[in-house]
Short mmCIF file of C-alpha atoms and ligand atoms in Angstrom, two decimals:
data_model
loop_
_atom_site.label_atom_id
_atom_site.label_comp_id
_atom_site.label_asym_id
_atom_site.label_seq_id
_atom_site.Cartn_x
_atom_site.Cartn_y
_atom_site.Cartn_z
CA UNK A 1 -0.04 0.03 -0.03
CA UNK A 2 1.34 3.42 -1.07
CA UNK A 3 0.06 6.66 0.09
CA UNK A 4 -0.71 8.95 -3.09
CA UNK A 5 -1.45 12.41 -3.54
CA UNK A 6 -3.55 12.88 -6.78
CA UNK A 7 -3.62 16.27 -8.22
CA UNK A 8 -6.35 17.12 -10.59
CA UNK A 9 -8.34 14.28 -9.02
CA UNK A 10 -11.81 15.75 -10.15
CA UNK A 11 -10.78 15.72 -13.90
CA UNK A 12 -11.38 13.28 -16.73
CA UNK A 13 -8.11 11.32 -16.39
CA UNK A 14 -7.64 12.00 -12.57
CA UNK A 15 -10.66 10.60 -11.57
CA UNK A 16 -10.07 7.41 -13.21
CA UNK A 17 -6.54 7.30 -11.72
CA UNK A 18 -8.08 7.70 -8.23
CA UNK A 19 -10.36 4.70 -9.02
CA UNK A 20 -7.33 2.48 -10.28
CA UNK A 21 -5.12 3.44 -7.35
CA UNK A 22 -7.99 2.55 -4.83
CA UNK A 23 -8.67 -0.62 -6.51
CA UNK A 24 -5.07 -1.66 -6.26
CA UNK A 25 -5.10 -1.05 -2.52
CA UNK A 26 -3.36 2.43 -2.25
CA UNK A 27 -4.47 5.19 0.11
CA UNK A 28 -5.44 8.16 -2.08
CA UNK A 29 -5.48 12.00 -1.04
CA UNK A 30 -7.23 13.85 -3.75
CA UNK A 31 -6.57 17.42 -4.66
CA UNK A 32 -8.39 19.53 -7.41
CA UNK A 33 -9.29 23.25 -8.09
CA UNK A 34 -12.89 22.31 -8.52
CA UNK A 35 -12.76 21.10 -4.84
CA UNK A 36 -11.00 24.49 -3.82
CA UNK A 37 -7.45 23.30 -3.44
CA UNK A 38 -4.82 24.92 -5.95
CA UNK A 39 -1.46 22.79 -6.76
CA UNK A 40 -0.07 26.41 -7.03
CA UNK A 41 -0.67 27.09 -3.33
CA UNK A 42 2.32 26.05 -1.33
CA UNK A 43 0.14 26.05 1.89
CA UNK A 44 -2.49 23.45 0.42
CA UNK A 45 0.60 21.21 -0.46
CA UNK A 46 2.13 21.76 3.09
CA UNK A 47 -1.16 20.41 4.39
CA UNK A 48 -1.46 17.49 2.09
CA UNK A 49 2.20 16.41 1.20
CA UNK A 50 3.30 15.15 4.84
CA UNK A 51 0.89 12.20 4.50
CA UNK A 52 2.13 11.33 0.84
CA UNK A 53 4.85 8.78 -0.37
CA UNK A 54 4.13 9.43 -4.24
CA UNK A 55 2.43 12.55 -6.06
CA UNK A 56 0.54 11.45 -9.11
CA UNK A 57 0.36 15.01 -10.97
CA UNK A 58 -2.59 14.84 -13.45
CA UNK A 59 -3.84 18.75 -12.78
CA UNK A 60 -3.17 20.82 -15.91
CA UNK A 61 -4.70 23.05 -18.32
CA UNK A 62 -5.24 20.88 -21.26
CA UNK A 63 -6.27 21.22 -24.97
CA UNK A 64 -4.52 23.04 -27.55
CA UNK A 65 -5.44 26.56 -26.51
CA UNK A 66 -7.69 29.09 -28.37
CA UNK A 67 -5.02 31.85 -29.13
CA UNK A 68 -2.13 33.52 -27.46
CA UNK A 69 -4.46 35.08 -24.81
CA UNK A 70 -4.11 31.52 -23.26
CA UNK A 71 -0.44 31.63 -22.82
CA UNK A 72 -0.11 33.05 -19.52
CA UNK A 73 -2.74 30.74 -17.92
CA UNK A 74 -0.91 27.65 -19.56
CA UNK A 75 2.47 28.74 -17.99
CA UNK A 76 0.81 29.53 -14.68
CA UNK A 77 -1.16 26.25 -14.25
CA UNK A 78 1.17 23.74 -16.03
CA UNK A 79 4.63 25.02 -15.57
CA UNK A 80 4.41 27.41 -12.55
CA UNK A 81 2.01 24.70 -10.86
CA UNK A 82 4.55 21.99 -11.36
CA UNK A 83 7.31 24.17 -10.06
CA UNK A 84 5.52 24.99 -6.71
CA UNK A 85 4.59 21.32 -6.35
CA UNK A 86 8.20 20.15 -6.71
CA UNK A 87 9.64 22.67 -4.46
CA UNK A 88 6.93 21.44 -1.86
CA UNK A 89 7.68 17.87 -2.36
CA UNK A 90 11.42 18.61 -1.72
CA UNK A 91 10.53 20.50 1.31
CA UNK A 92 8.34 17.66 2.79
CA UNK A 93 10.67 14.80 1.70
CA UNK A 94 8.23 13.06 -0.91
CA UNK A 95 10.65 11.43 -3.30
CA UNK A 96 8.61 10.13 -6.08
CA UNK A 97 6.55 11.77 -8.83
CA UNK A 98 4.35 10.38 -11.67
CA UNK A 99 3.77 13.12 -14.14
CA UNK A 100 1.05 13.24 -16.71
CA UNK A 101 2.68 14.21 -19.89
CA UNK A 102 1.57 14.12 -23.64
CA UNK A 103 2.52 13.02 -26.87
CA UNK A 104 2.03 16.59 -28.11
CA UNK A 105 5.67 17.28 -27.12
CA UNK A 106 6.64 15.34 -30.13
CA UNK A 107 4.87 17.55 -32.63
CA UNK A 108 4.49 15.94 -36.13
CA UNK A 109 5.30 12.22 -36.19
CA UNK A 110 8.40 10.56 -37.65
CA UNK A 111 8.66 9.69 -41.24
CA UNK A 112 11.16 7.71 -43.59
CA UNK A 113 12.28 9.40 -46.66
CA UNK A 114 13.45 6.87 -49.53
CA UNK A 115 16.64 9.16 -50.11
CA UNK A 116 17.20 10.74 -46.48
CA UNK A 117 16.25 8.22 -44.07
CA UNK A 118 14.46 9.23 -40.80
CA UNK A 119 13.09 12.78 -41.14
CA UNK A 120 10.84 15.14 -38.94
CA UNK A 121 8.91 17.22 -41.19
CA UNK A 122 7.99 20.85 -40.15
CA UNK A 123 4.51 22.20 -40.03
CA UNK A 124 2.34 21.85 -43.17
CA UNK A 125 1.69 25.05 -45.24
CA UNK A 126 -1.73 26.63 -45.47
CA UNK A 127 -1.15 26.53 -49.40
CA UNK A 128 -0.74 22.78 -49.47
CA UNK A 129 -3.62 22.08 -47.02
CA UNK A 130 -5.80 24.35 -48.97
CA UNK A 131 -5.44 22.45 -52.08
CA UNK A 132 -6.01 19.04 -50.31
CA UNK A 133 -2.48 17.82 -49.99
CA UNK A 134 -2.31 16.77 -46.31
CA UNK A 135 0.64 14.56 -46.14
CA UNK A 136 4.01 15.80 -44.90
CA UNK A 137 6.71 15.83 -47.26
CA UNK A 138 10.55 15.16 -46.91
CA UNK A 139 12.05 18.51 -45.48
CA UNK A 140 15.15 17.92 -47.59
CA UNK A 141 13.76 16.83 -50.95
CA UNK A 142 10.19 17.39 -50.81
CA UNK A 143 9.44 13.78 -51.77
CA UNK A 144 6.55 11.54 -50.23
CA UNK A 145 7.67 10.05 -47.01
CA UNK A 146 6.43 6.99 -44.91
CA UNK A 147 5.13 7.17 -41.51
CA UNK A 148 7.12 5.54 -38.74
CA UNK A 149 6.12 5.20 -35.02
CA UNK A 150 7.77 7.48 -32.43
CA UNK A 151 10.06 6.29 -29.73
CA UNK A 152 10.47 8.29 -26.38
CA UNK A 153 14.18 9.27 -27.68
CA UNK A 154 12.68 11.23 -30.58
CA UNK A 155 13.56 14.93 -30.32
CA UNK A 156 10.73 17.10 -28.89
CA UNK A 157 8.95 19.64 -31.21
CA UNK A 158 6.46 21.46 -29.12
CA UNK A 159 4.24 23.60 -31.20
CA UNK A 160 1.82 25.27 -28.89
CA UNK A 161 1.34 26.57 -25.53
CA UNK A 162 0.05 23.24 -24.12
CA UNK A 163 2.81 21.09 -25.68
CA UNK A 164 5.50 23.60 -24.45
CA UNK A 165 4.16 23.56 -20.93
CA UNK A 166 4.02 19.81 -20.81
CA UNK A 167 7.71 19.77 -22.00
CA UNK A 168 8.72 22.33 -19.21
CA UNK A 169 6.93 20.08 -16.63
CA UNK A 170 9.13 17.05 -17.79
CA UNK A 171 12.19 19.25 -17.79
CA UNK A 172 11.31 20.67 -14.25
CA UNK A 173 10.72 17.07 -13.05
CA UNK A 174 14.16 16.22 -14.23
CA UNK A 175 15.68 19.03 -12.58
CA UNK A 176 14.11 18.08 -9.42
CA UNK A 177 15.01 14.43 -9.61
CA UNK A 178 18.70 15.43 -10.18
CA UNK A 179 18.73 17.78 -7.39
CA UNK A 180 16.97 15.90 -4.63
CA UNK A 181 17.58 12.10 -5.93
CA UNK A 182 13.94 11.68 -6.24
CA UNK A 183 12.41 9.52 -8.78
CA UNK A 184 10.19 10.95 -11.71
CA UNK A 185 8.27 8.98 -14.25
CA UNK A 186 6.50 11.07 -17.23
CA UNK A 187 3.66 9.19 -18.94
CA UNK A 188 3.23 10.64 -22.52
CA UNK A 189 -0.47 10.07 -23.06
CA UNK A 190 -1.55 9.51 -26.55
CA UNK A 191 -5.18 10.44 -27.23
CA UNK A 192 -7.05 9.48 -24.28
CA UNK A 193 -10.91 8.64 -24.64
CA UNK A 194 -13.54 7.12 -22.43
CA UNK A 195 -16.38 7.62 -19.95
CA UNK A 196 -16.52 11.20 -18.27
CA UNK A 197 -14.38 12.58 -21.23
CA UNK A 198 -15.48 16.31 -21.03
CA UNK A 199 -18.10 17.43 -23.56
CA UNK A 200 -17.43 19.32 -26.80
CA UNK A 201 -15.41 22.59 -25.97
CA UNK A 202 -12.71 24.31 -28.01
CA UNK A 203 -10.25 22.41 -25.75
CA UNK A 204 -12.00 19.01 -26.42
CA UNK A 205 -10.08 16.14 -28.11
CA UNK A 206 -11.82 14.86 -31.20
CA UNK A 207 -13.38 11.68 -29.97
CA UNK A 208 -15.46 13.83 -27.41
CA UNK A 209 -16.40 16.35 -30.28
CA UNK A 210 -17.56 13.54 -32.65
CA UNK A 211 -19.53 11.89 -29.63
CA UNK A 212 -21.32 15.23 -28.48
CA UNK A 213 -22.06 15.77 -32.23
CA UNK A 214 -23.63 12.24 -32.46
CA UNK A 215 -25.49 12.86 -29.30
CA UNK A 216 -27.13 16.05 -30.60
CA UNK A 217 -28.16 14.04 -33.95
CA UNK A 218 -25.26 15.89 -35.96
CA UNK A 219 -22.91 14.21 -38.33
CA UNK A 220 -19.13 14.04 -37.19
CA UNK A 221 -17.13 16.50 -39.25
CA UNK A 222 -14.06 14.62 -40.28
CA UNK A 223 -11.29 17.35 -41.17
CA UNK A 224 -8.69 17.01 -43.97
CA UNK A 225 -9.40 13.69 -45.79
CA UNK A 226 -9.95 11.76 -42.60
CA UNK A 227 -6.65 9.91 -43.12
CA UNK A 228 -4.89 11.50 -40.08
CA UNK A 229 -3.58 8.93 -37.64
CA UNK A 230 -3.76 8.77 -33.99
CA UNK A 231 -3.34 6.27 -31.05
CA UNK A 232 -6.53 6.21 -29.19
CA UNK A 233 -6.01 5.03 -25.69
CA UNK A 234 -8.82 4.16 -23.26
CA UNK A 235 -8.87 6.07 -19.94
CA UNK A 236 -8.80 2.74 -17.95
CA UNK A 237 -5.67 1.78 -19.58
CA UNK A 238 -4.15 5.31 -18.81
CA UNK A 239 -5.14 4.85 -15.33
CA UNK A 240 -3.51 1.44 -15.08
CA UNK A 241 -0.23 2.87 -16.48
CA UNK A 242 -0.35 5.36 -13.57
CA UNK A 243 -0.65 2.54 -11.00
CA UNK A 244 2.19 0.61 -12.74
CA UNK A 245 4.28 4.06 -12.58
CA UNK A 246 4.21 4.00 -8.82
CA UNK A 247 6.99 1.51 -8.91
CA UNK A 248 8.94 2.48 -12.05
CA UNK A 249 11.85 4.75 -12.60
CA UNK A 250 15.25 5.30 -11.43
CA UNK A 251 16.26 7.40 -8.55
CA UNK A 252 17.90 10.84 -9.51
CA UNK A 253 16.27 10.86 -13.02
CA UNK A 254 13.21 11.09 -15.04
CA UNK A 255 11.87 8.04 -17.03
CA UNK A 256 9.75 8.82 -19.96
CA UNK A 257 6.99 6.52 -21.40
CA UNK A 258 4.59 6.51 -24.30
CA UNK A 259 1.33 5.52 -22.99
CA UNK A 260 -0.58 4.20 -25.96
CA UNK A 261 -2.85 1.34 -27.16
CA UNK A 262 -0.33 0.22 -29.74
CA UNK A 263 -3.19 0.13 -32.49
CA UNK A 264 -3.15 3.36 -34.45
CA UNK A 265 -6.42 4.41 -36.31
CA UNK A 266 -7.36 7.23 -38.61
CA UNK A 267 -9.65 9.93 -37.60
CA UNK A 268 -11.91 8.82 -40.25
CA UNK A 269 -12.10 5.27 -38.55
CA UNK A 270 -12.89 6.99 -35.38
CA UNK A 271 -15.92 8.93 -36.78
CA UNK A 272 -17.27 5.76 -38.52
CA UNK A 273 -16.91 3.50 -35.45
CA UNK A 274 -18.71 5.98 -33.16
CA UNK A 275 -21.45 6.70 -35.90
CA UNK A 276 -22.08 3.06 -36.47
CA UNK A 277 -22.41 2.22 -32.73
CA UNK A 278 -25.00 4.95 -32.27
CA UNK A 279 -26.78 4.24 -35.56
CA UNK A 280 -25.72 7.50 -37.30
CA UNK A 281 -25.85 10.07 -38.73
CA UNK A 282 -23.04 9.09 -40.99
CA UNK A 283 -19.85 11.15 -40.82
CA UNK A 284 -19.01 13.91 -43.25
CA UNK A 285 -15.45 14.57 -44.43
CA UNK A 286 -15.10 18.28 -44.84
CA UNK A 287 -11.43 19.00 -46.34
CA UNK A 288 -11.40 21.84 -43.34
CA UNK A 289 -8.05 21.87 -41.66
CA UNK A 290 -6.52 23.47 -38.46
CA UNK A 291 -3.03 25.10 -39.20
CA UNK A 292 -1.58 23.74 -35.94
CA UNK A 293 -2.70 20.09 -36.27
CA UNK A 294 -0.30 17.46 -37.07
CA UNK A 295 -0.97 14.85 -39.73
CA UNK A 296 0.07 11.52 -38.06
CA UNK A 297 1.48 10.67 -34.48
CA UNK A 298 1.82 7.05 -33.50
CA UNK A 299 3.65 5.67 -30.67
CA UNK A 300 6.21 2.84 -30.21
CA UNK A 301 4.66 1.64 -26.84
CA UNK A 302 7.26 -0.94 -26.00
CA UNK A 303 9.44 0.80 -23.16
CA UNK A 304 6.26 1.01 -21.01
CA UNK A 305 5.79 -2.67 -21.62
CA UNK A 306 9.44 -3.77 -20.82
CA UNK A 307 9.95 -1.35 -17.89
CA UNK A 308 6.66 -0.84 -16.29
CA UNK A 309 4.72 -3.87 -17.31
CA UNK A 310 2.11 -1.70 -18.83
CA UNK A 311 0.17 -3.22 -21.84
CA UNK A 312 -3.09 -1.44 -22.97
CA UNK A 313 -5.80 -3.97 -22.54
CA UNK A 314 -8.91 -2.35 -24.23
CA UNK A 315 -9.20 -2.78 -27.81
CA UNK A 316 -10.41 -0.07 -30.31
CA UNK A 317 -13.58 -1.54 -31.17
CA UNK A 318 -14.51 -2.62 -27.59
CA UNK A 319 -13.49 0.79 -26.17
CA UNK A 320 -15.51 2.68 -28.94
CA UNK A 321 -18.51 0.51 -28.39
CA UNK A 322 -18.59 1.60 -24.66
CA UNK A 323 -17.55 5.18 -25.49
CA UNK A 324 -20.39 5.43 -27.88
CA UNK A 325 -23.06 5.83 -25.16
CA UNK A 326 -20.89 6.48 -22.10
CA UNK A 327 -21.58 9.47 -19.96
CA UNK A 328 -19.63 12.69 -20.83
CA UNK A 329 -18.71 15.12 -18.19
CA UNK A 330 -19.79 19.01 -18.04
CA UNK A 331 -16.50 20.79 -19.05
CA UNK A 332 -14.81 22.50 -16.08
CA UNK A 333 -13.94 26.11 -16.15
CA UNK A 334 -10.59 25.05 -14.86
CA UNK A 335 -9.78 22.24 -17.28
CA UNK A 336 -8.07 19.68 -15.12
CA UNK A 337 -6.65 16.76 -16.99
C1 UD1 B 1 -5.03 15.65 -28.66
C2 UD1 B 1 -5.15 16.73 -27.71
C3 UD1 B 1 -3.91 17.25 -26.85
C4 UD1 B 1 -3.44 16.08 -26.29
C5 UD1 B 1 -3.32 14.76 -27.38
C6 UD1 B 1 -3.02 13.60 -26.66
C7 UD1 B 1 -6.84 18.73 -27.69
C8 UD1 B 1 -7.40 19.82 -28.56
N1 UD1 B 1 -5.98 18.03 -28.44
O1 UD1 B 1 -4.32 16.19 -29.77
O2 UD1 B 1 -3.93 18.16 -26.16
O3 UD1 B 1 -2.12 16.14 -25.61
O4 UD1 B 1 -4.52 14.69 -27.99
O5 UD1 B 1 -4.12 13.20 -25.63
O6 UD1 B 1 -7.31 18.22 -26.82
N2 UD1 B 1 -10.53 16.71 -36.02
C9 UD1 B 1 -11.73 16.52 -36.69
N3 UD1 B 1 -12.83 17.01 -36.45
C10 UD1 B 1 -13.04 17.91 -35.37
C11 UD1 B 1 -11.99 18.09 -34.54
C12 UD1 B 1 -10.69 17.38 -34.88
O7 UD1 B 1 -11.57 15.91 -37.83
O8 UD1 B 1 -14.25 18.29 -35.26
C13 UD1 B 1 -9.19 16.16 -36.29
C14 UD1 B 1 -7.92 16.99 -36.32
O9 UD1 B 1 -7.92 17.65 -37.60
C15 UD1 B 1 -6.85 16.14 -35.99
C16 UD1 B 1 -7.56 15.12 -35.16
O10 UD1 B 1 -8.95 15.07 -35.52
O11 UD1 B 1 -6.38 15.67 -37.28
C17 UD1 B 1 -7.19 15.11 -33.88
O12 UD1 B 1 -7.61 16.25 -33.19
P1 UD1 B 1 -7.48 16.42 -31.61
O13 UD1 B 1 -7.98 15.54 -30.82
O14 UD1 B 1 -8.24 17.90 -31.28
O15 UD1 B 1 -5.87 16.89 -31.32
P2 UD1 B 1 -4.51 16.09 -31.25
O16 UD1 B 1 -3.49 16.67 -32.10
O17 UD1 B 1 -4.79 14.57 -31.56
#
């Protein structure tokens, strides 16, 4: 039995993490802004940390942000909040951290060019996308490339405020581990879905947007040509990864893991699966695009299997069947993860 402080415990992922920890016999203390306790408040942490062996840090401002007006809030909640937490953990002798990170730190996926080997294309141009040319090309020769799954050692390429602050959290955790001898584990969640996912907002992931549309009797609107690839991982698998991470890592360092299902699917497949489960309406592929979106991002999930013993158990078809009718949560003003 481990005593665990879970931050962001009222959120979509945090609430499942609490359930999984308790089911595994751990003693959980839960903190959430929605319940009036802020991770940026050292006095709150001073009250809760003396009872904890591990902090599982899920509290975050999530989503991709709406515009630059969001920047201060992302830095405050995600980067500053983590800094306050780490300083308080050091002060109270709590030597283990599990951090909710994200695959967004990678930016675009990895690709192989026939002439230039492994490449990492930059952002796609508005001109290419407007004429329906969505696939990234080799940054050196402009030829087509083949998607390759991304491993944890790929260089980071954060392209928005959320990604930048998730990467900052990882770096701060690594600093803390080196300085204090603590053990830090960062879990880079891929596209998490499942019961209690927040409803459609500008910050929602595509699974919740499609689900909300179908529930309202509207067709899911599939952007680009629907061929974008993601790894949709079920929230109960993500919660299990957090339980597995309680005993992972190496003192004095940060260990990083992709948390994914290992079964990539396209956004078009996601829309069809959900529409089919709910009996329509049929998805429409609109050709719209968002400039900040990456085309494909697919994980190599092997390290988490080898080192944490984590393997996702909920297959896409099974998970989508449940998600098609599972309850969604009202979005919180505070956007805890
Ligand atoms: C998402 C999250 C990101 C998180 C990551 C991993 C958001 C906004 N993004 O990134 O914060 O770190 O998962 O969990 O929460 N799309 C449509 N129709 C729509 C909306 C989106 O086709 O109505 C497409 C997009 O063009 C994109 C794909 O769906 O190709 C995924 O979009 P989304 O879920 O928003 O963002 P991710 O980049 O996957």
